[in-house]
Amino acid sequence: MPDDAAPMTIDATGLGAVAHEPGVSKPDPILVVDNMRRAFGGIVAVDVDHLEIQRGVITGLIGPNGAGKTTFFNLLTGFDAPDTGHTTFNGASIDGVSPHVLARKGMVRTFQLTKSLTKLSVIDNMKLGAQRQRGENFFRALAVPMWRSQDREIEERADALLKRFKLDHMRDEYAGTLSGGQRKLLEMARALMSQPEIIMLDEPMAGVNPALTQSLLGHVKDLRDEGISVVFVEHDMDVVRDISDWVVVMAEGAIIAEGPHSTITSNQNVIDAYLGTHHDAPLDLSEEDQRIAEDEAIVAEEIDEDIDIVHEIDEQKRHHHE
Amino acid sequence: MRRRMMAMTLVTFVSLAVMLPGVASAEGESVTSTIRYDDPESGEELPAVGVAITVTDANGEIVAETATDDEGTFLVELPGPGEYSVLLDPDTLPEGVVLRSPDRNPAVVTVQEGQAGRTIFATTSGEGGGGGGGGGITARQVAQLTWEGLKLGLFIAMMAIGLSLIFGTTGLVNFAHGEMIGWGMLVAYLFNFYGVAGFVGFMHDLPAPLGAGINLILATMIAIAGGAALGWSLDRFIFAPLRRRGVTLISQMVVTIGLSLVLRYLFLFAFGGVPRFFRDYTAQSAVSLGLVEITPKDMFAAALSITVLVGVGLFLLLTRMGKAMRAVADNRDLAESSGIDVQRVIRFVWTIGGALAALGGVLLGLSEQVSWNIGFRTLLLVFAGVILGGLGTAFGALVGSVIVGVGIQVSTLFIPPELKNVGALVVLILVLIVRPQGILGRKERVG
Amino acid sequence: MLFAAIDWGFIFDQTLTQVFGLNAAVYAIAAIGLNVHFGYAGLLNFGQVGFVAMGAYGMGLSITLWELHPLLAVLGGMVFATIFALLLGVPTLRLRADYLAIVTIAAAEIVRLMARSTALRSVTRGAEGLNEFIGPFREYNPFNPSRAYGIGLVDYRGSEFFAIVIGWGVAILAVLLVWTLMRSPWGRVVKAIREDEDAALALGKNAYWYKMQALILGGVIGGFAGMVDAIGKATVQPDFFVAPLTFFFWLVLILGGVGKVWAPIIGSMIYWGLITFVQNLGRQLVDQGIVPTSVMDPSQVDQIRFWIVGATLALLMVFRPQGIFGSKEEMALDAR
């Protein structure tokens, strides 16, 4: 087991000899992206020439708000279709593959705004994560003996994971009664039920109270240590430092830097990207019209992110009141 | 008050369709008549060919829409004995021919078991001649139907803009929009015939518009104001409070459904099931313009719609409120964060949507007929137009509606007129398969 | 005393007859289908009456047109409902929920217009409807058609009683089917899609296909409502299938509680009890002159139902979506 507070040593990741530059090739890539471009009404949200994600390590995808991280993430996981570009997963093309097929192939994702299924119990949430369930077929569902034994096995696995994520006491509660942080944990545990090769986490720490952050980070590292590749999106540089073996920086849709965290903070491109963005000036109506036309997609995405966070906060507040 | 209207409808027994017990009807009830006219040139009595006839049951449900044949005769088989109204569309009479007693249109006929009911429509002719022709598709037919479709499309557009903008700004599909159309039509009808006395009986000794009917143009203005008031009230008293309570959009949609049922059947209660015409401008002779024949009222209605639609377009493009409306429809969160009073904009959208729907309703009533449930029937076309153009966009609604209008009318060259609305549904489904965001919509908002 | 002229005995008898009668069974079955759509899969079906019509016409035409055995005719009704579901589902189920609502409400009305059209008269018999299919079913009626059969306080004619038994039998079987399915992994997926489609996708579930299955299942159950109605009334009339009927089913579902497996049956009984009581009372009030005809004439009494349904539907949806007996906590989870 590596030290709890630090990434793997650079040699253990296999990335020791890799140059610290955007689009560099890696020794054992699980995911390879080429020429991926996505525009919203003339505004280019994502424009990535080449990116390889190394197998078995934690890759942090960072960038200032509006850099196109979430759009890129949606493109990778099949939730959005690129205008151009190719992606391979384990060497096979996954262009145009639906998200549910990707999940079955071993690529699962979580969402920035947690998608716990509120009116299902925590254990049912977990069981949904399991793949190839016989009882998920309409006709077999009617013949209970056909799926009963498999369902029990799944339940055992789910209970073990719940215990590991310290959610076992909530097992039979509605997922809607969990706190924001617990939902993040549930979503991660649920994703693990599908026994993925790669797990994509969209801002796993957003809206989580500091006490839970450490526990979440610990879980992420455990995933890597089990051999699962991890990619996560984050805009807070500090979170990235603690856990990522490799950092990819996006700005204005493109990859501007790659390397271990220590090399990233001193990179001039990254400093410019973080300091150069300024997006909170209030707009008046005439500017607004112009702005809608010009920045529509990018600004909208930003606001979506902010709103997601507001929702998260609201939700937590509500739970406090209850 | 509404007693006066009920007396006119002569409805003595209403058995709602949903209540119909499963009685097997005796064979052979029908209603028939032959319509003839004196040709002013030859002085001969000729059959009036292709006159549109609508037979409605006591509940206001259309039994059949048909047209007279080469002998000027129509025969409609009825589902059973009872009271039916037979409505003749004066616009489809040969040029220069009008009904001798327009007030007996629709004719109410009581059909006994096993009987054939008869109606009499007497005509008089002024100047002019001509008449319908049969046979293949002529350029004249195509042109005429295109014109009618254009006209219908303009009306649909007027109703559709409100629906689309309400959706754009609130995310709500307003299933009660059909009743906003019907409301405009009925308010205009009431003021056209009765004035305020239509609502408040004791006032009928007072001068117009209090005690008596007024010209349709004035009545239309009142209807527009009424439509705006309805739109405003719906948002003020129902949907704004629901939004504040955080009621989900799906629940709000069910609320619009409930609202539409209540309103529609209040209309039936007040207006009766028989379709009627406005008092003014009903039977006009068409003017021949090249390939098409246009009645002055239709020309006026089309010109008015174009004017209003251009006005709305300029309003959306140029004024501060118009821009704000588009901004909210485009991205509500962004608009809100940049200081636009979203709730005020939504209230405005409802108000203007109500006014436009009311005007559209009046024009539709003028060009077709006034009836209690025409709003619901038109809503289907409005949906088709809105989705074709792109749900949530104002200009898309306009383009889509005109295409739907023309498409529906021209399609009657190939399919029976009673099935023309089926074409609208086919269009709807095809659009959703091929390009669900519609012509002018953005892909991001459909999924 | 003003109400002395009212025949309360008659009103209660009528009400009770309707509570257990054919109509209540038909509405319950249609609402069970709607419960699968909206309660479990979150599909916004505003045209359930279209499925009901497809079931009725599918069964009726199988006999009048193709002269099939009654059991095959029932299969015919199921096939018609399935085709209708595919027709509506293929274009809309990849889109946001309201597109399905728009297309279903339009399609259901189109079905009615087509069925009653003179153009298709040779097939559907136009506004007159199908009346000649009942013979083969009558042969299976174990009850004496001219005798009265009672359940407790109410009784029905043998011909009708046959359909009532079939109706409630179908309703109970449908409830058990839904109950089994919703406790299975299949039901878990369907409910997950209702809660959040993206989450289900991310977990490897083909949301589109599950929604389609749910649409077909609920639609076919709705089709059975049409078949039971047709057998009970010995006729298929196009104007039975008017658009408001869908919303009567909605009210039935909401009265019982959306997403509760027995809700449609309870809701339907409450609905028919309430409506029959109010309408009979209204009719007598008007007939006895207690309500003057200047306010409402006898023909207008039947319109009351639409006002009640519309208003109740809207109010329940806002204030008590969990139904009359539902718990508050469950709804509190619904942050949508």
Coordinates of N, CA, C and O in Angstrom, one line a residue, chain B residues 2-3 6 11-20 22-25 27 57 61-64 77-79 167 171 173 175 242 245-248 250-251 253-255 257-259 261-262 264-266 268-270 376-377 380 383 387 391 416 418-419 421-422 425 428-429 432-433 436-437 445-447, chain C residues 38 42 44 46 87-88 90-92 94-99 101-103 105-107 109-110 112-114 116-121 127-128 131 233 235 237 239-240 242-245 247-248 250 254 279 283 293-297 299-300 302-303 305-307 309-311 313-314 317-319 336:
Chain B
R2 N -77.2 33.8 -19.9 CA -76.9 32.7 -20.9 C -78.1 32.0 -21.4 O -78.1 31.2 -22.3
R3 N -79.3 32.2 -20.6 CA -80.5 31.6 -21.1 C -80.8 31.9 -22.5 O -81.3 31.1 -23.2
M6 N -78.9 29.7 -24.7 CA -79.3 28.3 -24.7 C -80.6 28.1 -25.5 O -80.8 27.1 -26.1
V11 N -81.0 22.7 -27.8 CA -80.6 21.4 -27.4 C -81.5 20.9 -26.3 O -81.7 21.5 -25.3
T12 N -82.2 19.8 -26.6 CA -83.1 19.3 -25.5 C -82.5 18.2 -24.8 O -82.9 17.9 -23.7
F13 N -81.7 17.5 -25.4 CA -81.1 16.3 -24.7 C -79.7 16.1 -25.1 O -79.3 16.0 -26.3
V14 N -78.8 16.2 -24.1 CA -77.4 16.0 -24.4 C -77.0 14.7 -23.8 O -77.1 14.5 -22.6
S15 N -76.6 13.7 -24.6 CA -76.0 12.5 -24.0 C -74.6 12.5 -24.4 O -74.2 12.4 -25.5
L16 N -73.7 12.7 -23.4 CA -72.3 12.9 -23.7 C -71.8 11.6 -24.3 O -72.2 10.5 -23.9
A17 N -70.8 11.8 -25.1 CA -70.3 10.6 -25.8 C -69.8 9.5 -24.9 O -70.0 8.4 -25.0
V18 N -69.1 10.0 -23.8 CA -68.6 9.0 -22.9 C -69.6 8.3 -22.1 O -69.4 7.3 -21.5
M19 N -70.8 8.8 -22.1 CA -71.9 8.2 -21.3 C -72.7 7.3 -22.2 O -73.6 6.6 -21.7
L20 N -72.4 7.3 -23.5 CA -73.3 6.6 -24.4 C -73.4 5.1 -24.0 O -72.4 4.4 -23.9
G22 N -74.3 1.2 -24.5 CA -74.0 0.4 -25.7 C -75.3 -0.1 -26.4 O -75.5 -1.2 -26.6
V23 N -76.1 0.9 -26.8 CA -77.3 0.4 -27.6 C -76.9 0.3 -29.0 O -76.3 1.1 -29.6
A24 N -77.3 -0.8 -29.6 CA -77.1 -1.0 -31.0 C -78.1 -0.2 -31.7 O -79.3 -0.4 -31.5
S25 N -77.7 0.7 -32.6 CA -78.7 1.6 -33.2 C -79.4 0.9 -34.3 O -78.8 0.0 -35.0
E27 N -80.9 0.3 -37.9 CA -80.3 0.7 -39.2 C -81.0 1.9 -39.8 O -82.2 2.1 -39.6
D57 N -73.7 16.2 -33.7 CA -74.7 15.7 -32.8 C -75.0 16.6 -31.7 O -74.4 17.7 -31.6
E61 N -70.3 17.0 -31.0 CA -69.3 16.1 -31.6 C -69.7 16.1 -33.1 O -70.8 15.8 -33.5
I62 N -68.7 16.2 -34.0 CA -69.0 16.2 -35.4 C -69.2 14.8 -35.8 O -68.5 13.8 -35.5
V63 N -70.4 14.6 -36.5 CA -70.7 13.3 -37.0 C -70.1 13.0 -38.3 O -69.6 12.0 -38.6
A64 N -70.2 14.0 -39.2 CA -69.6 13.9 -40.5 C -69.3 15.3 -41.1 O -70.0 16.2 -40.8
E77 N -75.0 9.4 -43.0 CA -75.6 8.4 -42.2 C -75.3 8.7 -40.7 O -74.2 9.2 -40.4
L78 N -76.3 8.5 -39.9 CA -76.2 9.0 -38.5 C -76.0 7.8 -37.6 O -76.5 6.7 -37.9
P79 N -75.4 8.0 -36.5 CA -75.2 6.8 -35.5 C -76.5 6.4 -34.9 O -76.5 5.3 -34.4
F167 N -43.7 27.8 -23.3 CA -42.8 26.7 -23.1 C -41.3 27.2 -22.9 O -40.6 26.7 -22.1
G171 N -40.8 26.2 -19.5 CA -40.6 24.8 -19.7 C -41.9 24.0 -19.7 O -42.0 22.8 -19.7
V173 N -45.5 22.8 -21.1 CA -46.4 22.7 -22.3 C -47.8 22.9 -21.8 O -48.3 22.2 -21.0
F175 N -51.4 22.7 -22.1 CA -52.4 21.9 -22.8 C -53.8 22.7 -22.7 O -54.7 22.3 -23.3
L242 N -47.8 28.1 -8.5 CA -47.3 26.8 -8.6 C -45.8 26.8 -8.7 O -45.1 25.9 -8.1
R245 N -44.3 27.4 -5.4 CA -44.3 26.2 -4.5 C -43.4 25.1 -4.9 O -43.2 24.1 -4.2
G246 N -42.7 25.3 -6.1 CA -41.8 24.3 -6.6 C -42.5 23.1 -7.1 O -41.9 22.0 -7.1
V247 N -43.8 23.3 -7.6 CA -44.5 22.1 -8.2 C -43.8 21.7 -9.5 O -43.4 22.6 -10.3
T248 N -43.6 20.4 -9.7 CA -42.9 20.0 -10.8 C -43.6 20.3 -12.1 O -44.8 20.5 -12.2
I250 N -44.1 18.4 -14.6 CA -45.1 17.4 -15.0 C -46.4 17.6 -14.3 O -47.4 17.5 -14.9
S251 N -46.3 17.9 -13.0 CA -47.6 18.2 -12.3 C -48.3 19.4 -12.9 O -49.5 19.5 -13.0
M253 N -48.2 20.4 -15.9 CA -48.8 20.0 -17.1 C -50.1 19.3 -16.9 O -51.1 19.6 -17.6
V254 N -50.2 18.5 -15.8 CA -51.5 17.8 -15.5 C -52.5 18.9 -15.1 O -53.7 18.8 -15.4
V255 N -52.0 20.0 -14.4 CA -52.9 21.1 -14.0 C -53.4 21.7 -15.3 O -54.6 22.0 -15.3
I257 N -54.0 20.4 -18.0 CA -55.0 19.4 -18.6 C -56.3 19.6 -17.8 O -57.4 19.7 -18.4
G258 N -56.3 19.6 -16.5 CA -57.5 19.8 -15.7 C -58.2 21.1 -16.0 O -59.4 21.1 -16.2
L259 N -57.4 22.1 -16.1 CA -57.9 23.5 -16.5 C -58.6 23.4 -17.8 O -59.7 24.0 -18.0
L261 N -60.0 20.9 -19.3 CA -61.3 20.2 -19.2 C -62.4 21.1 -18.6 O -63.5 21.2 -19.1
V262 N -62.0 21.8 -17.5 CA -63.0 22.6 -16.8 C -63.5 23.7 -17.8 O -64.7 24.0 -18.0
R264 N -63.2 24.0 -21.1 CA -63.9 23.5 -22.3 C -65.4 23.2 -22.0 O -66.3 23.5 -22.8
Y265 N -65.6 22.5 -20.9 CA -67.0 22.1 -20.6 C -67.8 23.3 -20.0 O -69.0 23.3 -20.0
L266 N -67.1 24.3 -19.5 CA -67.8 25.5 -19.2 C -68.3 26.2 -20.4 O -69.4 26.8 -20.5
L268 N -69.0 24.7 -23.2 CA -70.2 23.9 -23.7 C -71.4 24.3 -22.9 O -72.5 24.4 -23.5
F269 N -71.3 24.4 -21.6 CA -72.4 24.8 -20.8 C -73.0 26.2 -21.2 O -74.2 26.3 -21.3
A270 N -72.1 27.1 -21.4 CA -72.6 28.5 -21.7 C -73.0 28.6 -23.2 O -73.9 29.4 -23.5
F376 N -59.7 22.8 -28.8 CA -59.0 21.5 -28.6 C -58.6 20.9 -29.9 O -57.5 20.4 -30.1
R377 N -59.5 21.0 -30.9 CA -59.2 20.4 -32.2 C -58.0 21.2 -32.8 O -57.2 20.6 -33.5
L380 N -54.1 20.5 -31.7 CA -53.3 19.5 -32.4 C -52.4 20.1 -33.5 O -51.3 19.8 -33.6
F383 N -49.7 22.2 -32.0 CA -48.6 21.4 -31.5 C -47.7 21.0 -32.7 O -46.5 21.1 -32.7
I387 N -43.8 22.1 -32.9 CA -42.7 21.1 -32.9 C -42.0 21.1 -34.2 O -40.7 21.0 -34.3
L391 N -39.8 23.6 -30.7 CA -40.4 24.0 -29.4 C -39.6 25.0 -28.7 O -38.4 24.9 -28.5
P416 N -59.1 12.3 -48.0 CA -60.4 12.9 -47.6 C -60.2 14.0 -46.6 O -59.4 13.9 -45.7
E418 N -61.9 14.9 -44.2 CA -62.1 14.6 -42.7 C -60.8 14.0 -42.1 O -60.7 14.0 -40.9
L419 N -59.9 13.5 -42.9 CA -58.7 13.0 -42.4 C -57.5 13.9 -42.5 O -56.4 13.5 -42.2
N421 N -56.4 16.2 -40.6 CA -55.6 16.4 -39.4 C -54.6 15.2 -39.2 O -53.6 15.3 -38.4
V422 N -54.9 14.0 -39.7 CA -54.1 12.9 -39.6 C -52.7 13.2 -40.2 O -51.6 12.9 -39.7
L425 N -50.4 14.8 -37.8 CA -49.8 13.9 -36.9 C -48.6 13.2 -37.5 O -47.6 13.0 -36.9
L428 N -45.8 15.4 -37.5 CA -45.3 15.5 -36.2 C -44.3 14.4 -35.9 O -43.2 14.5 -35.4
I429 N -44.8 13.2 -36.2 CA -44.0 12.0 -35.9 C -42.7 12.0 -36.8 O -41.6 11.7 -36.3
L432 N -40.2 14.4 -35.5 CA -39.5 13.9 -34.3 C -38.5 12.8 -34.6 O -37.5 12.7 -33.8
I433 N -38.7 12.1 -35.6 CA -37.7 11.0 -35.9 C -36.5 11.7 -36.6 O -35.4 11.4 -36.3
P436 N -35.7 16.2 -34.3 CA -36.6 16.4 -33.2 C -36.5 17.9 -32.7 O -37.5 18.4 -32.1
Q437 N -35.4 18.6 -33.0 CA -35.4 19.9 -32.5 C -36.1 20.9 -33.4 O -36.2 22.1 -33.1
R445 N -31.9 21.1 -26.4 CA -33.0 21.2 -25.5 C -34.1 20.1 -25.6 O -35.1 20.1 -25.0
V446 N -33.8 19.2 -26.5 CA -34.8 18.1 -26.7 C -34.6 16.9 -25.9 O -35.5 16.2 -25.6
G447 N -33.4 16.7 -25.5 CA -33.1 15.4 -24.8 C -33.4 15.4 -23.3 O -33.7 16.3 -22.7
Chain C
F38 N -46.9 6.0 -16.1 CA -46.5 7.2 -15.3 C -46.0 6.9 -13.9 O -44.9 7.4 -13.5
G42 N -42.4 6.7 -15.4 CA -42.4 8.1 -15.5 C -42.7 8.6 -16.9 O -42.4 9.7 -17.3
L44 N -45.1 10.1 -19.6 CA -46.2 11.0 -19.6 C -47.2 10.7 -20.7 O -47.1 11.3 -21.8
F46 N -50.6 11.0 -22.3 CA -51.9 11.8 -22.3 C -52.9 11.2 -23.3 O -53.8 11.9 -23.6
L87 N -45.4 2.8 -32.5 CA -45.6 4.0 -33.4 C -45.3 5.3 -32.6 O -44.7 6.2 -33.1
L88 N -45.8 5.3 -31.3 CA -45.7 6.5 -30.5 C -44.3 6.5 -29.9 O -43.7 7.6 -29.7
V90 N -41.3 5.0 -30.8 CA -40.0 5.2 -31.6 C -39.6 6.6 -31.7 O -38.5 7.0 -31.5
P91 N -40.5 7.5 -32.1 CA -40.0 8.9 -32.3 C -39.8 9.7 -31.0 O -39.0 10.6 -31.0
T92 N -40.5 9.3 -29.9 CA -40.5 10.2 -28.8 C -39.7 9.7 -27.6 O -39.3 10.6 -26.8
R94 N -36.7 8.9 -27.1 CA -35.4 9.4 -26.9 C -35.4 10.9 -26.5 O -34.4 11.5 -26.2
L95 N -36.6 11.5 -26.6 CA -36.7 12.9 -26.3 C -37.2 13.1 -24.9 O -37.6 12.2 -24.2
R96 N -37.3 14.4 -24.6 CA -37.8 14.8 -23.2 C -39.3 14.3 -23.1 O -40.0 14.2 -24.0
A97 N -39.7 14.2 -21.8 CA -41.0 13.6 -21.5 C -42.2 14.3 -22.2 O -43.1 13.6 -22.5
D98 N -42.1 15.6 -22.3 CA -43.3 16.2 -22.8 C -43.6 15.9 -24.3 O -44.7 16.1 -24.7
Y99 N -42.6 15.5 -25.1 CA -42.9 15.1 -26.4 C -43.8 13.9 -26.5 O -44.7 13.9 -27.3
A101 N -46.1 13.2 -24.3 CA -47.4 13.7 -23.9 C -48.1 14.3 -25.1 O -49.3 14.1 -25.4
I102 N -47.4 15.2 -25.9 CA -48.0 15.8 -27.0 C -48.4 14.8 -28.1 O -49.5 14.8 -28.6
V103 N -47.5 13.9 -28.4 CA -47.8 12.9 -29.4 C -48.9 12.0 -29.0 O -49.8 11.7 -29.9
I105 N -51.5 12.5 -26.9 CA -52.8 13.2 -26.9 C -53.3 13.4 -28.4 O -54.4 13.2 -28.7
A106 N -52.3 13.7 -29.3 CA -52.7 13.9 -30.7 C -53.1 12.6 -31.3 O -54.1 12.5 -32.0
A107 N -52.3 11.6 -31.1 CA -52.5 10.3 -31.7 C -53.8 9.6 -31.3 O -54.5 9.0 -32.1
E109 N -56.5 11.1 -30.4 CA -57.6 11.8 -31.1 C -57.7 11.4 -32.5 O -58.8 11.2 -33.1
I110 N -56.5 11.2 -33.1 CA -56.5 10.7 -34.5 C -57.1 9.3 -34.7 O -57.8 9.1 -35.7
R112 N -59.4 8.1 -33.0 CA -60.9 8.2 -33.0 C -61.4 8.8 -34.3 O -62.4 8.3 -34.9
L113 N -60.7 9.8 -34.8 CA -61.2 10.4 -36.1 C -61.1 9.4 -37.2 O -62.0 9.4 -38.1
M114 N -60.1 8.6 -37.2 CA -59.9 7.7 -38.3 C -61.0 6.6 -38.2 O -61.6 6.2 -39.2
R116 N -63.9 6.8 -37.0 CA -65.3 7.2 -37.3 C -65.4 7.8 -38.7 O -66.4 8.3 -39.2
S117 N -64.2 7.9 -39.5 CA -64.2 8.5 -40.8 C -65.0 7.7 -41.8 O -65.1 6.5 -41.7
T118 N -65.6 8.4 -42.7 CA -66.4 7.8 -43.8 C -65.4 7.1 -44.7 O -65.8 6.1 -45.4
A119 N -64.2 7.5 -44.8 CA -63.2 6.9 -45.7 C -62.9 5.5 -45.3 O -62.7 4.6 -46.2
L120 N -62.9 5.2 -44.0 CA -62.6 3.8 -43.5 C -63.9 3.1 -43.2 O -63.8 2.1 -42.5
R121 N -65.0 3.6 -43.6 CA -66.3 3.1 -43.2 C -66.4 1.6 -43.5 O -67.0 0.8 -42.7
A127 N -69.1 6.0 -37.7 CA -69.6 6.5 -36.4 C -70.5 5.5 -35.7 O -70.7 5.5 -34.5
E128 N -71.0 4.6 -36.5 CA -71.9 3.5 -36.0 C -71.1 2.5 -35.2 O -71.7 2.0 -34.2
N131 N -70.6 -3.7 -34.2 CA -71.6 -4.3 -33.4 C -71.8 -5.8 -33.6 O -72.6 -6.4 -32.9
K233 N -70.3 -4.2 -23.4 CA -71.4 -3.3 -24.1 C -71.8 -3.9 -25.4 O -72.7 -3.3 -26.1
T235 N -70.5 -3.6 -28.1 CA -70.3 -2.6 -29.2 C -69.0 -1.9 -29.1 O -68.5 -1.8 -27.9
Q237 N -67.8 1.7 -30.1 CA -68.2 3.0 -30.7 C -67.1 4.0 -30.7 O -66.5 4.2 -29.6
D239 N -66.9 7.1 -30.7 CA -67.1 8.3 -29.8 C -67.1 8.0 -28.4 O -67.2 8.9 -27.5
F240 N -66.9 6.7 -28.0 CA -66.6 6.4 -26.6 C -65.2 6.9 -26.3 O -64.9 7.3 -25.2
V242 N -63.2 9.4 -26.6 CA -62.9 10.9 -26.7 C -61.7 11.2 -25.7 O -61.5 10.5 -24.8
A243 N -61.1 12.3 -26.1 CA -59.8 12.6 -25.4 C -60.0 12.8 -23.8 O -59.1 12.3 -23.1
P244 N -61.1 13.4 -23.3 CA -61.2 13.5 -21.9 C -61.2 12.2 -21.1 O -60.8 12.2 -20.0
L245 N -61.5 11.1 -21.8 CA -61.5 9.8 -21.1 C -60.2 9.5 -20.5 O -60.0 9.0 -19.4
F247 N -58.2 11.4 -19.2 CA -58.0 12.2 -18.0 C -58.9 11.7 -16.8 O -58.6 11.9 -15.7
F248 N -59.9 11.0 -17.2 CA -60.7 10.3 -16.2 C -59.8 9.2 -15.6 O -59.8 8.9 -14.4
W250 N -56.6 9.2 -15.6 CA -55.6 9.9 -14.8 C -56.1 10.2 -13.4 O -55.4 10.0 -12.4
I254 N -54.6 9.0 -9.8 CA -54.1 9.9 -8.8 C -55.0 9.8 -7.5 O -54.4 9.9 -6.4
Q279 N -73.9 12.9 -10.0 CA -74.7 13.0 -11.2 C -76.2 12.7 -10.9 O -77.1 13.3 -11.4
R283 N -79.2 15.2 -11.2 CA -80.3 14.9 -12.1 C -81.6 15.1 -11.4 O -82.5 15.7 -11.9
T293 N -84.4 25.3 -14.0 CA -83.8 25.1 -15.3 C -83.2 26.3 -15.8 O -82.4 26.2 -16.8
S294 N -83.4 27.5 -15.3 CA -82.7 28.7 -15.7 C -81.3 28.6 -15.3 O -80.4 29.2 -16.0
V295 N -81.0 27.8 -14.3 CA -79.6 27.7 -13.9 C -78.9 26.5 -14.7 O -77.9 26.6 -15.3
M296 N -79.6 25.4 -14.8 CA -79.1 24.2 -15.4 C -80.3 23.4 -15.9 O -81.2 23.1 -15.2
D297 N -80.2 23.0 -17.2 CA -81.3 22.1 -17.6 C -80.8 20.6 -17.6 O -79.6 20.4 -17.5
S299 N -80.1 18.4 -19.6 CA -79.0 17.9 -20.5 C -77.7 18.3 -20.0 O -76.7 17.8 -20.4
Q300 N -77.6 19.3 -19.1 CA -76.3 19.9 -18.7 C -75.8 19.2 -17.5 O -74.6 19.4 -17.2
D302 N -74.9 16.2 -17.1 CA -73.8 15.3 -17.4 C -72.5 16.1 -17.5 O -71.4 15.5 -17.5
Q303 N -72.6 17.4 -17.8 CA -71.3 18.1 -17.9 C -70.6 18.3 -16.6 O -69.4 18.6 -16.6
R305 N -69.6 16.3 -14.6 CA -68.5 15.3 -14.4 C -67.2 15.9 -14.9 O -66.2 15.7 -14.3
F306 N -67.3 16.6 -16.0 CA -66.0 17.2 -16.5 C -65.4 18.3 -15.6 O -64.2 18.4 -15.5
W307 N -66.3 19.1 -15.1 CA -65.8 20.1 -14.2 C -65.2 19.4 -12.9 O -64.1 19.8 -12.5
V309 N -64.0 16.4 -12.7 CA -62.7 15.7 -13.0 C -61.6 16.7 -13.2 O -60.5 16.6 -12.6
G310 N -61.8 17.7 -14.0 CA -60.8 18.7 -14.3 C -60.3 19.4 -13.0 O -59.1 19.4 -12.8
A311 N -61.2 19.8 -12.2 CA -60.8 20.6 -11.0 C -60.1 19.6 -10.0 O -59.0 20.0 -9.4
L313 N -58.5 16.8 -10.6 CA -57.3 16.4 -11.2 C -56.2 17.4 -10.9 O -55.1 17.1 -10.4
A314 N -56.5 18.7 -11.2 CA -55.5 19.7 -10.9 C -55.2 19.9 -9.5 O -54.0 20.0 -9.1
M317 N -53.2 16.9 -8.0 CA -51.9 16.8 -8.5 C -51.0 17.8 -7.8 O -49.8 17.6 -7.5
V318 N -51.5 19.0 -7.4 CA -50.7 19.9 -6.7 C -50.7 19.6 -5.2 O -49.6 19.7 -4.6
F319 N -51.8 19.3 -4.6 CA -51.8 19.2 -3.1 C -51.7 17.8 -2.6 O -51.3 17.6 -1.4
R336 N -38.2 16.8 -7.6 CA -38.3 17.3 -9.0 C -39.3 18.5 -9.1 O -40.3 18.5 -8.5

